[in-house]
XYZ file of C-alpha atoms in Angstrom:
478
model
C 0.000 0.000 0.000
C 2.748 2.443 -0.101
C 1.910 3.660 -3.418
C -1.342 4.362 -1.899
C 0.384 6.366 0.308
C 3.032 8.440 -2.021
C -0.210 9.387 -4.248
C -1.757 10.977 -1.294
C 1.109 13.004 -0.808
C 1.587 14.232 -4.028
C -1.933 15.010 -4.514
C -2.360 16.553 -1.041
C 1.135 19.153 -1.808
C 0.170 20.168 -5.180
C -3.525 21.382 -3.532
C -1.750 23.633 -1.713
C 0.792 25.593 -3.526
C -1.513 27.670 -5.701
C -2.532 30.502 -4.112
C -6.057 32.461 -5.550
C -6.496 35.372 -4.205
C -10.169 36.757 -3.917
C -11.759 40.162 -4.367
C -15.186 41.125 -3.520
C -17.309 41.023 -6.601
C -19.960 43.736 -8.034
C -23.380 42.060 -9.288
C -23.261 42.265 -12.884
C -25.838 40.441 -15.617
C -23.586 39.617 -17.997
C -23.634 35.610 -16.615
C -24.504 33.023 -18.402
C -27.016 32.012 -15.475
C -30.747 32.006 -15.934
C -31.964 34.536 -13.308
C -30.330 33.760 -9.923
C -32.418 31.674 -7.607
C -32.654 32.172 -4.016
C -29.533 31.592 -2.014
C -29.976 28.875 0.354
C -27.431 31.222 3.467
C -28.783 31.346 6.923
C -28.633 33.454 9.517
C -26.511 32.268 11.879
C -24.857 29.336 10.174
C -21.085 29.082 9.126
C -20.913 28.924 5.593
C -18.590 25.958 4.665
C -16.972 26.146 1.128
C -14.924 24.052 -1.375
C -12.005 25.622 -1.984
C -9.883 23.617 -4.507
C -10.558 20.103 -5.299
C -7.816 17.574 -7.094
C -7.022 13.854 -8.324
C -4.859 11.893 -10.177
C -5.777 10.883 -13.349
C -8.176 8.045 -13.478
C -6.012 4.796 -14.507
C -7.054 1.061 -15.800
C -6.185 -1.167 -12.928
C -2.507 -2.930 -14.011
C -1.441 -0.111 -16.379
C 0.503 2.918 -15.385
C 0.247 3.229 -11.710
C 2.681 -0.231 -10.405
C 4.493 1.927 -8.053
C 3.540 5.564 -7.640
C 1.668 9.516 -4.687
C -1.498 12.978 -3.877
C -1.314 14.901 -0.950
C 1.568 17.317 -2.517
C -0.991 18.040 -5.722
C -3.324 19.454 -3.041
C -0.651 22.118 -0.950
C 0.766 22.728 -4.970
C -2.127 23.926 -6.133
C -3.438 26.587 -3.543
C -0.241 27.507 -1.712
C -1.678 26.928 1.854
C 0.937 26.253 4.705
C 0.802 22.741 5.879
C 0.393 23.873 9.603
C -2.607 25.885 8.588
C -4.737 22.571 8.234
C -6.572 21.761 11.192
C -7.520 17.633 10.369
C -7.096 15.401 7.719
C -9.632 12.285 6.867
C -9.419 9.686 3.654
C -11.389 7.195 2.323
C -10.841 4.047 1.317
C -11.770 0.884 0.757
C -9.497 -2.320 0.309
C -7.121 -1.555 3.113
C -3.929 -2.858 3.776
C -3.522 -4.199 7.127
C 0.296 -2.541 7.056
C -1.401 1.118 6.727
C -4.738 1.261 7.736
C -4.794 4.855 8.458
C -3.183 6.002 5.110
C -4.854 9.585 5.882
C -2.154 9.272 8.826
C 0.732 8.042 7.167
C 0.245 9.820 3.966
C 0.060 13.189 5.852
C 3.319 12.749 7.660
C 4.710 11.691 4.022
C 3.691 14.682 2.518
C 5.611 16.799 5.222
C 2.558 17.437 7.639
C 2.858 18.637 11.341
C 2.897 15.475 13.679
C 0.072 17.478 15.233
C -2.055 17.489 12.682
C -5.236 14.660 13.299
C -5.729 11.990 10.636
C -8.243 9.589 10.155
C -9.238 7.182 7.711
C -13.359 6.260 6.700
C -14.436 3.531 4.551
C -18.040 3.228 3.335
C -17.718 1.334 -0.016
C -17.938 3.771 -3.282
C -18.981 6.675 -1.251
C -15.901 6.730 1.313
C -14.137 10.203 0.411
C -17.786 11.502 0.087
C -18.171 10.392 4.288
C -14.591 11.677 4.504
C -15.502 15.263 2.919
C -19.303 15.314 5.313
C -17.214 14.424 8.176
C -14.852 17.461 7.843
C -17.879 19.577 6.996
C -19.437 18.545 10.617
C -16.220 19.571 12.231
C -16.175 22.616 10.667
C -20.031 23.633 11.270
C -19.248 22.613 15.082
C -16.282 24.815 15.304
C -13.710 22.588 15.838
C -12.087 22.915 12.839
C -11.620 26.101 10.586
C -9.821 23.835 7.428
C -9.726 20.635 6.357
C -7.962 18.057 3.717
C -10.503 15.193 2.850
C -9.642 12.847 0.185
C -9.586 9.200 -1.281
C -7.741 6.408 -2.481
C -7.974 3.283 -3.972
C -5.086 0.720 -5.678
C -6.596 -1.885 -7.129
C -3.528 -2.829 -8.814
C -1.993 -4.084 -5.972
C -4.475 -5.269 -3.939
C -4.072 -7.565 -0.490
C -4.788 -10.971 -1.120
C -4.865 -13.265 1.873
C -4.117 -17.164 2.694
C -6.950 -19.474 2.865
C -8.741 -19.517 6.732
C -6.997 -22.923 7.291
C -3.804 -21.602 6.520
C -3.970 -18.432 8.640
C -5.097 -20.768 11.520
C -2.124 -22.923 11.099
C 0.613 -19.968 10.691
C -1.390 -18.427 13.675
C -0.711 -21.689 15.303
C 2.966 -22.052 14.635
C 3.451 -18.612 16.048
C 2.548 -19.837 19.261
C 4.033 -23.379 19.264
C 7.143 -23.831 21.613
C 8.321 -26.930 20.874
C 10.051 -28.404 17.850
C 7.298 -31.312 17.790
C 4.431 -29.656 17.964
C 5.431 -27.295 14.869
C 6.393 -30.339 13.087
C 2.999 -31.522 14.081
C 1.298 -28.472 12.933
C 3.357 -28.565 9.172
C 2.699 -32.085 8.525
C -0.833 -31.010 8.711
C -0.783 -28.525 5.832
C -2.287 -29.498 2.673
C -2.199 -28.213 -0.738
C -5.739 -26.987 -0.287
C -4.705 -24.521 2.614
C -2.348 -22.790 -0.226
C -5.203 -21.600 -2.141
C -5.679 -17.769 -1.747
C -8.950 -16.042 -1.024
C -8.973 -13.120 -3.698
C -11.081 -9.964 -2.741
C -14.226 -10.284 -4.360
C -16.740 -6.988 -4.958
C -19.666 -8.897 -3.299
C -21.887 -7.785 -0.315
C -21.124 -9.894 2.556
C -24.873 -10.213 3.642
C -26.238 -11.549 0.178
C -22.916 -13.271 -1.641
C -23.876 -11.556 -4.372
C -21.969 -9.247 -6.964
C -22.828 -5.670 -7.414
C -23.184 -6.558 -11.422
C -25.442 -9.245 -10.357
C -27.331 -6.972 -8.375
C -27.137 -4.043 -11.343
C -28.431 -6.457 -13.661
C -31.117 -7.935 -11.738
C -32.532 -4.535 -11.081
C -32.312 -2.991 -14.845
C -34.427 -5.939 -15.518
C -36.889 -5.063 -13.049
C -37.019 -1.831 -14.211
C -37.448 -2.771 -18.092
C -34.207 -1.300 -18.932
C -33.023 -3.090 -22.336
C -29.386 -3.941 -23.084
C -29.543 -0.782 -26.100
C -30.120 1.712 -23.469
C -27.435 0.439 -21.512
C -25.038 0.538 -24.390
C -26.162 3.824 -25.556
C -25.767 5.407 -22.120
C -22.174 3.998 -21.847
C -21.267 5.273 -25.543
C -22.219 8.818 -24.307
C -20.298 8.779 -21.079
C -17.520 8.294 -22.964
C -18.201 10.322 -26.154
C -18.801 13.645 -23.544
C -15.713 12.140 -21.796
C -13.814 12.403 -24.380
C -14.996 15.861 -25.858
C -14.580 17.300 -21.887
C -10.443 15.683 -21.614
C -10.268 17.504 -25.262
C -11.577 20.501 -24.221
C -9.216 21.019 -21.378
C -12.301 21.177 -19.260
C -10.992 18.390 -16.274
C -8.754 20.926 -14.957
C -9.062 18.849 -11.566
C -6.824 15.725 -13.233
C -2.890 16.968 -12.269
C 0.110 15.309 -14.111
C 2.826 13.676 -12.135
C 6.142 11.723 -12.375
C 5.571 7.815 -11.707
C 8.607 6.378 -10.438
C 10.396 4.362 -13.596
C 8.155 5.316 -15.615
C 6.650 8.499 -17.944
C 4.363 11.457 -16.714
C 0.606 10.328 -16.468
C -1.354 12.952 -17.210
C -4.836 11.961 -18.401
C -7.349 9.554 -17.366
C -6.856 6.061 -19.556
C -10.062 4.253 -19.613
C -12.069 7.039 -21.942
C -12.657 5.102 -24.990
C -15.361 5.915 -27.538
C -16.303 3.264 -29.251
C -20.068 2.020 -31.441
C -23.189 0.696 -30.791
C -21.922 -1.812 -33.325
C -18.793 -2.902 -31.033
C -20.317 -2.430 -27.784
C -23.321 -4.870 -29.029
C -20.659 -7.502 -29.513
C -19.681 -8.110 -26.089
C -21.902 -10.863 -23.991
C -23.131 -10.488 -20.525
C -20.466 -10.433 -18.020
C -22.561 -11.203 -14.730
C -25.603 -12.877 -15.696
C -25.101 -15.213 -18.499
C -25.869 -15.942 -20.947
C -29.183 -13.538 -21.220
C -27.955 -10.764 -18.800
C -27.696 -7.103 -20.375
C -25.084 -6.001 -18.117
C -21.545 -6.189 -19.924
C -17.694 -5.037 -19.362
C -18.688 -1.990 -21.566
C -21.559 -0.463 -20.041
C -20.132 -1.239 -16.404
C -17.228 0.916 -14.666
C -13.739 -0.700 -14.422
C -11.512 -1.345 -12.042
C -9.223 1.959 -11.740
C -6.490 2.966 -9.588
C -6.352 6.728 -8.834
C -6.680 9.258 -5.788
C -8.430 12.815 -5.077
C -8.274 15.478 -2.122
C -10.080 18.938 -1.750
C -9.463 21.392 0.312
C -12.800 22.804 2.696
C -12.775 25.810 5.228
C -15.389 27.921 6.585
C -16.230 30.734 4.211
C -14.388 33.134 7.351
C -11.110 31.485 7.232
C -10.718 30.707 3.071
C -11.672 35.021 2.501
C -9.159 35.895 5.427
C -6.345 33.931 4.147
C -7.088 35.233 0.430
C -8.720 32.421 -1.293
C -11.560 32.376 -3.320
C -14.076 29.214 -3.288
C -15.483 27.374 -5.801
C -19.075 26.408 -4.014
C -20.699 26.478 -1.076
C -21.120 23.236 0.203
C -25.115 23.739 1.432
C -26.711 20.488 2.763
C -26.512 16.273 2.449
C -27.805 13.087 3.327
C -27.035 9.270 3.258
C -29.838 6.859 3.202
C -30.070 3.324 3.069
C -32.150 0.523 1.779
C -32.066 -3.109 1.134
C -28.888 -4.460 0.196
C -30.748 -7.274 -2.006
C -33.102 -5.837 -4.207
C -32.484 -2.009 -3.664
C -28.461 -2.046 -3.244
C -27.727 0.655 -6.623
C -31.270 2.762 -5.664
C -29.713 5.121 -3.288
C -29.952 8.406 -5.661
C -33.764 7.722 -6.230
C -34.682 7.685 -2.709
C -31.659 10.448 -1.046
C -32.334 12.879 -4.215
C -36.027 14.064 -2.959
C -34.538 13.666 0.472
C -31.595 16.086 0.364
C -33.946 18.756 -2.071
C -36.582 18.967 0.501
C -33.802 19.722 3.535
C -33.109 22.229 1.222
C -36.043 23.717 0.127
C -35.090 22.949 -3.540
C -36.738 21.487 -6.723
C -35.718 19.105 -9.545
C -36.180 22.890 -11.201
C -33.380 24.646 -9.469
C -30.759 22.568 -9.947
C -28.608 23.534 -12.755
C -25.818 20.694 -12.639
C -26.414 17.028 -11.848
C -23.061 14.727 -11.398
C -24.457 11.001 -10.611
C -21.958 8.172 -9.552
C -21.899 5.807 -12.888
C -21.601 2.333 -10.882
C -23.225 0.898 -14.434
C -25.574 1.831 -17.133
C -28.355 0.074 -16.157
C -28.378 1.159 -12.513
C -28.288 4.749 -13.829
C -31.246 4.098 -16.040
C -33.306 2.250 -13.514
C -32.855 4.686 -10.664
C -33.717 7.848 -13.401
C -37.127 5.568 -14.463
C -37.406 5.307 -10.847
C -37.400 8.929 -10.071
C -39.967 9.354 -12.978
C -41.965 7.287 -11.638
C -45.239 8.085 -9.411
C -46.187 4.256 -8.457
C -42.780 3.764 -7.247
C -42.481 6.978 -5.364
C -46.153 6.417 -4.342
C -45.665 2.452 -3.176
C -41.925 2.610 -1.784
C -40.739 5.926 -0.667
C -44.368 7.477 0.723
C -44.210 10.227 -1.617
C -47.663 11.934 -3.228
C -45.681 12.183 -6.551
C -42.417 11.344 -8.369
C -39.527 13.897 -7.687
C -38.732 13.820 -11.259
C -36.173 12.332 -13.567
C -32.880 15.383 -13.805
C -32.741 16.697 -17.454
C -30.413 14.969 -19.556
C -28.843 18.376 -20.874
C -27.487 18.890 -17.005
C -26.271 15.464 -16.299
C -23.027 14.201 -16.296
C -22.122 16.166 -19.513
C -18.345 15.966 -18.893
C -18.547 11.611 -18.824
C -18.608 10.104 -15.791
C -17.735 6.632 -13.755
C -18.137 4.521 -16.667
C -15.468 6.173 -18.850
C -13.303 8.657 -16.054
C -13.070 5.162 -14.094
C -13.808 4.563 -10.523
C -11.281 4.490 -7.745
C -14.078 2.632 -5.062
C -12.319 5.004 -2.287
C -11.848 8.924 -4.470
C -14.839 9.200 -7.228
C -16.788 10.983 -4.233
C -14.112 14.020 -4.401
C -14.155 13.968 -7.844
C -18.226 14.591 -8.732
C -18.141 17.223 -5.934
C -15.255 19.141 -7.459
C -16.939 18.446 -10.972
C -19.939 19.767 -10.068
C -17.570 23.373 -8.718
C -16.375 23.418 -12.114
C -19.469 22.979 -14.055
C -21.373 25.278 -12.457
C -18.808 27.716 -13.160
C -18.319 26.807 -16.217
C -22.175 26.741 -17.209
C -23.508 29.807 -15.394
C -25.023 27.487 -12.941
C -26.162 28.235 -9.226
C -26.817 24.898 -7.479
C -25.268 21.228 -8.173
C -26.580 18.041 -6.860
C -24.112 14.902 -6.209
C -25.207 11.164 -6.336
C -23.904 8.424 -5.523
C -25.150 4.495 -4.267
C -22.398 2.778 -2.689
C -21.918 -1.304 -1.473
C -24.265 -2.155 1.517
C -27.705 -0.704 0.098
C -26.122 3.483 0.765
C -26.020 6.621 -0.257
C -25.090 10.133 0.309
C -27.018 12.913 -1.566
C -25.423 16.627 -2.268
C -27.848 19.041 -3.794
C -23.885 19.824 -5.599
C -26.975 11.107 -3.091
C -27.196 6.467 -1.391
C -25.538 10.101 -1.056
C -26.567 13.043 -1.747
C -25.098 16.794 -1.359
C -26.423 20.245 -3.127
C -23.363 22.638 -3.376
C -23.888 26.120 -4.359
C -21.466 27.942 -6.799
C -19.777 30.649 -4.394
C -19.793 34.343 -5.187
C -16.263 34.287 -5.792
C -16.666 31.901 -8.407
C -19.562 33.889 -10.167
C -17.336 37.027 -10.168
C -14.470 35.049 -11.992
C -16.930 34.243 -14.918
C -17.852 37.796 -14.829
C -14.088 39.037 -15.276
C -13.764 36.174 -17.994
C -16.845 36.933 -20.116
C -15.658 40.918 -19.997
């Protein structure tokens, strides 16, 4: 796991050596915004804001990253002191026993006080969004002024573990204090003990794969094996068109030991209908419509961003990139509901906020696989479901497909389980910038029947573009 570790570094430095500096901007109409909405500020409560937000690029498990490190990219890119943070937390998810607070030991690796609190969080896909809420809640209760909250995951060098047998025997031996009884213990090992037990992307309480699961439930939801493949062949066709553009400005380039400079995310590969219908059903077979196209790959990569209270980020000269307004995780059945979290957290986190369907102007929805996409947007357009599961009057609505995910997502970026939660919510920053946008809503379901909703969802967050930000595209459109 110590390449784990050295990408958290880099990341984290590189965050923090570009300072912005931020000037109080005049309200002009010249944005490309419809008319501005209401904002959702209260009296009396700390406004907590995203400051800067960075990752690695996106990489096919096994390719480039065999020995690489993130929390450097962080202090590069905003210039902030390292003894100015206050806490640090990561996400992730297959953890090696050696380092299981990486937050920890990546901090100290990337030259942070020994004074500075780490912790590591793991909650399946949606770990470095729990990582990001849980700095939030230490900011909003004052303990904390700024925070580092990231993610990582390695899936090229994953821990694989002897067989139960063989642990018990080793265990075993470790105690034994005489020469017979380890004899003893040896002669008892047979080839069957030898076999490994490989991690498996399976929920503990069912046995069952999440592309089991994601097929089983586009099925239930009538969602065809075309509409699969055409959602994956525009994840990465917008992919593609957003890397081109220069428009993942998050994604920083860095030096892998031995080897060249990665600087773009690997797995974005447009392809056809034509090619994509070729490939048979990788979970359910043979009749299953899920495939390795229109599912997310395994990926190596990290991401960190860098939250303070409004206060602190305009005092030390920075200007944000959103407020980051409300959330909320929910969680349903692991079995039949396990990829349904943004259906049921999306109406959730809009009424906390007091927000419609209607007023959000940037949508950024975890891509676990097509189908689950597709089902949980039929499901949200749906008033029997709303109506007979969630206790709702009427459907929240289905989000517009000319605000979602129009710079690719999951399926073609990739999916680090423990750092795609960083990446929608800085996304989301940039998008609304870039669009004219006011609020963004995050999705994403996660292992275990959960999600966490932004309005920016199992969850959800809404993050509103700061004024900052606004006043930028101002300057730029002059």
């Amino acid at each position: 796991m110590t390449s784990c570790i050295q990408v958290q570094e880099l990341l984290c430095t590189c965050l923090m050596r570009q300072m912005v500096c931020f000037t109080e901007p005049s309200v002009k109409s010249s944005l490309k915004t419809t008319k501005s909405k209401k904002s959702l500020s209260r009296p009396g409560v700390k406004n907590i804001v995203l400051v800067e937000g960075v990752r690695t690029p996106f990489l096919l498990s096994g390719t480039t990253y065999v020995s690489s490190l993130l929390h450097e990219g962080l202090l590069n890119k905003t210039a902030l002191p390292k003894d100015a943070v206050d806490y640090i937390i990561y996400g992730t998810v297959i953890q090696e026993v050696k380092t299981s607070n990486i937050a920890r030991e990546a901090a100290l690796g990337a030259g942070f006080s020994d004074k500075t609190p780490s912790h590591t969080v793991t909650m399946a896909c949606i770990s470095s969004n729990q990582a990001m809420t849980t700095g939030v809640g230490l900011i909003a209760s004052g303990q904390c002024d700024t925070i580092v909250a990231g993610g990582v995951e390695f899936m090229s060098d994953v821990p694989i573990r002897h067989s139960r047998k063989m642990r018990k025997t080793m265990l075993s031996l470790n105690k034994a204090k005489t020469l017979g009884q380890r004899l003893s213990l040896i002669g008892g090992i047979r080839m069957a003990h030898l076999a490994p037990e490989l991690p498996a992307v399976a929920e503990f309480s069912t046995a069952e794969t999440m592309g089991h699961s994601a097929d089983r439930l586009a099925a239930a939801f009538g969602v065809t094996r075309l509409e699969q493949d055409e959602f994956a062949l525009r994840s990465h066709t917008l992919a593609k068109k957003a890397q081109d553009a220069g428009l993942l400005e998050d994604v920083i380039s860095f030096k892998v030991p031995g080897r060249d400079i990665v600087s773009k995310d690997n797995g974005i590969r447009p392809s056809s209908m034509e090619q994509l219908a070729k490939l048979k059903a990788a979970f359910v077979k043979p009749h299953g419509t899920v495939t390795a196209a229109n599912s997310s790959f395994l990926t190596d990569g990290a991401s960190a961003v860098l939250i303070m209270s409004e206060e602190k980020a305009l005092a030390m000269g920075y200007k944000p990139k959103a407020y980051l307004r409300d959330f909320v995780y929910v969680s349903q059945d692991p079995k039949d509901q396990l990829l349904l979290g943004p259906a049921y957290g999306t109406p959730k986190v809009l009424q906390r906020a007091g927000l419609t369907m209607a007023d959000i102007d940037v949508f950024e929805f975890h891509e676990a696989f097509a189908g689950q996409i597709m089902a949980n947007l039929k499901a949200m357009d749906s008033d029997w479901f709303a109506q007979t599961y969630m206790g709702r009057t009427s459907k929240v609505g289905a989000p517009p497909m000319e605000k979602f995910n129009l710079w690719g997502g999951s399926l073609s970026l990739g999916h680090p389980f423990g750092a795609t939660g960083c990446r929608l919510v800085t996304t989301v920053a940039h998008r609304l910038r870039k669009e004219g946008g006011q609020y963004g809503l995050v999705a994403a379901c996660a292992a275990g029947g959960q999600v966490r909703t932004y309005p920016l969802s199992m969850h959800c967050l809404i993050a509103e573009v700061h004024r900052a930000a606004v006043a930028q595209v101002v300057k730029e459109d002059d």
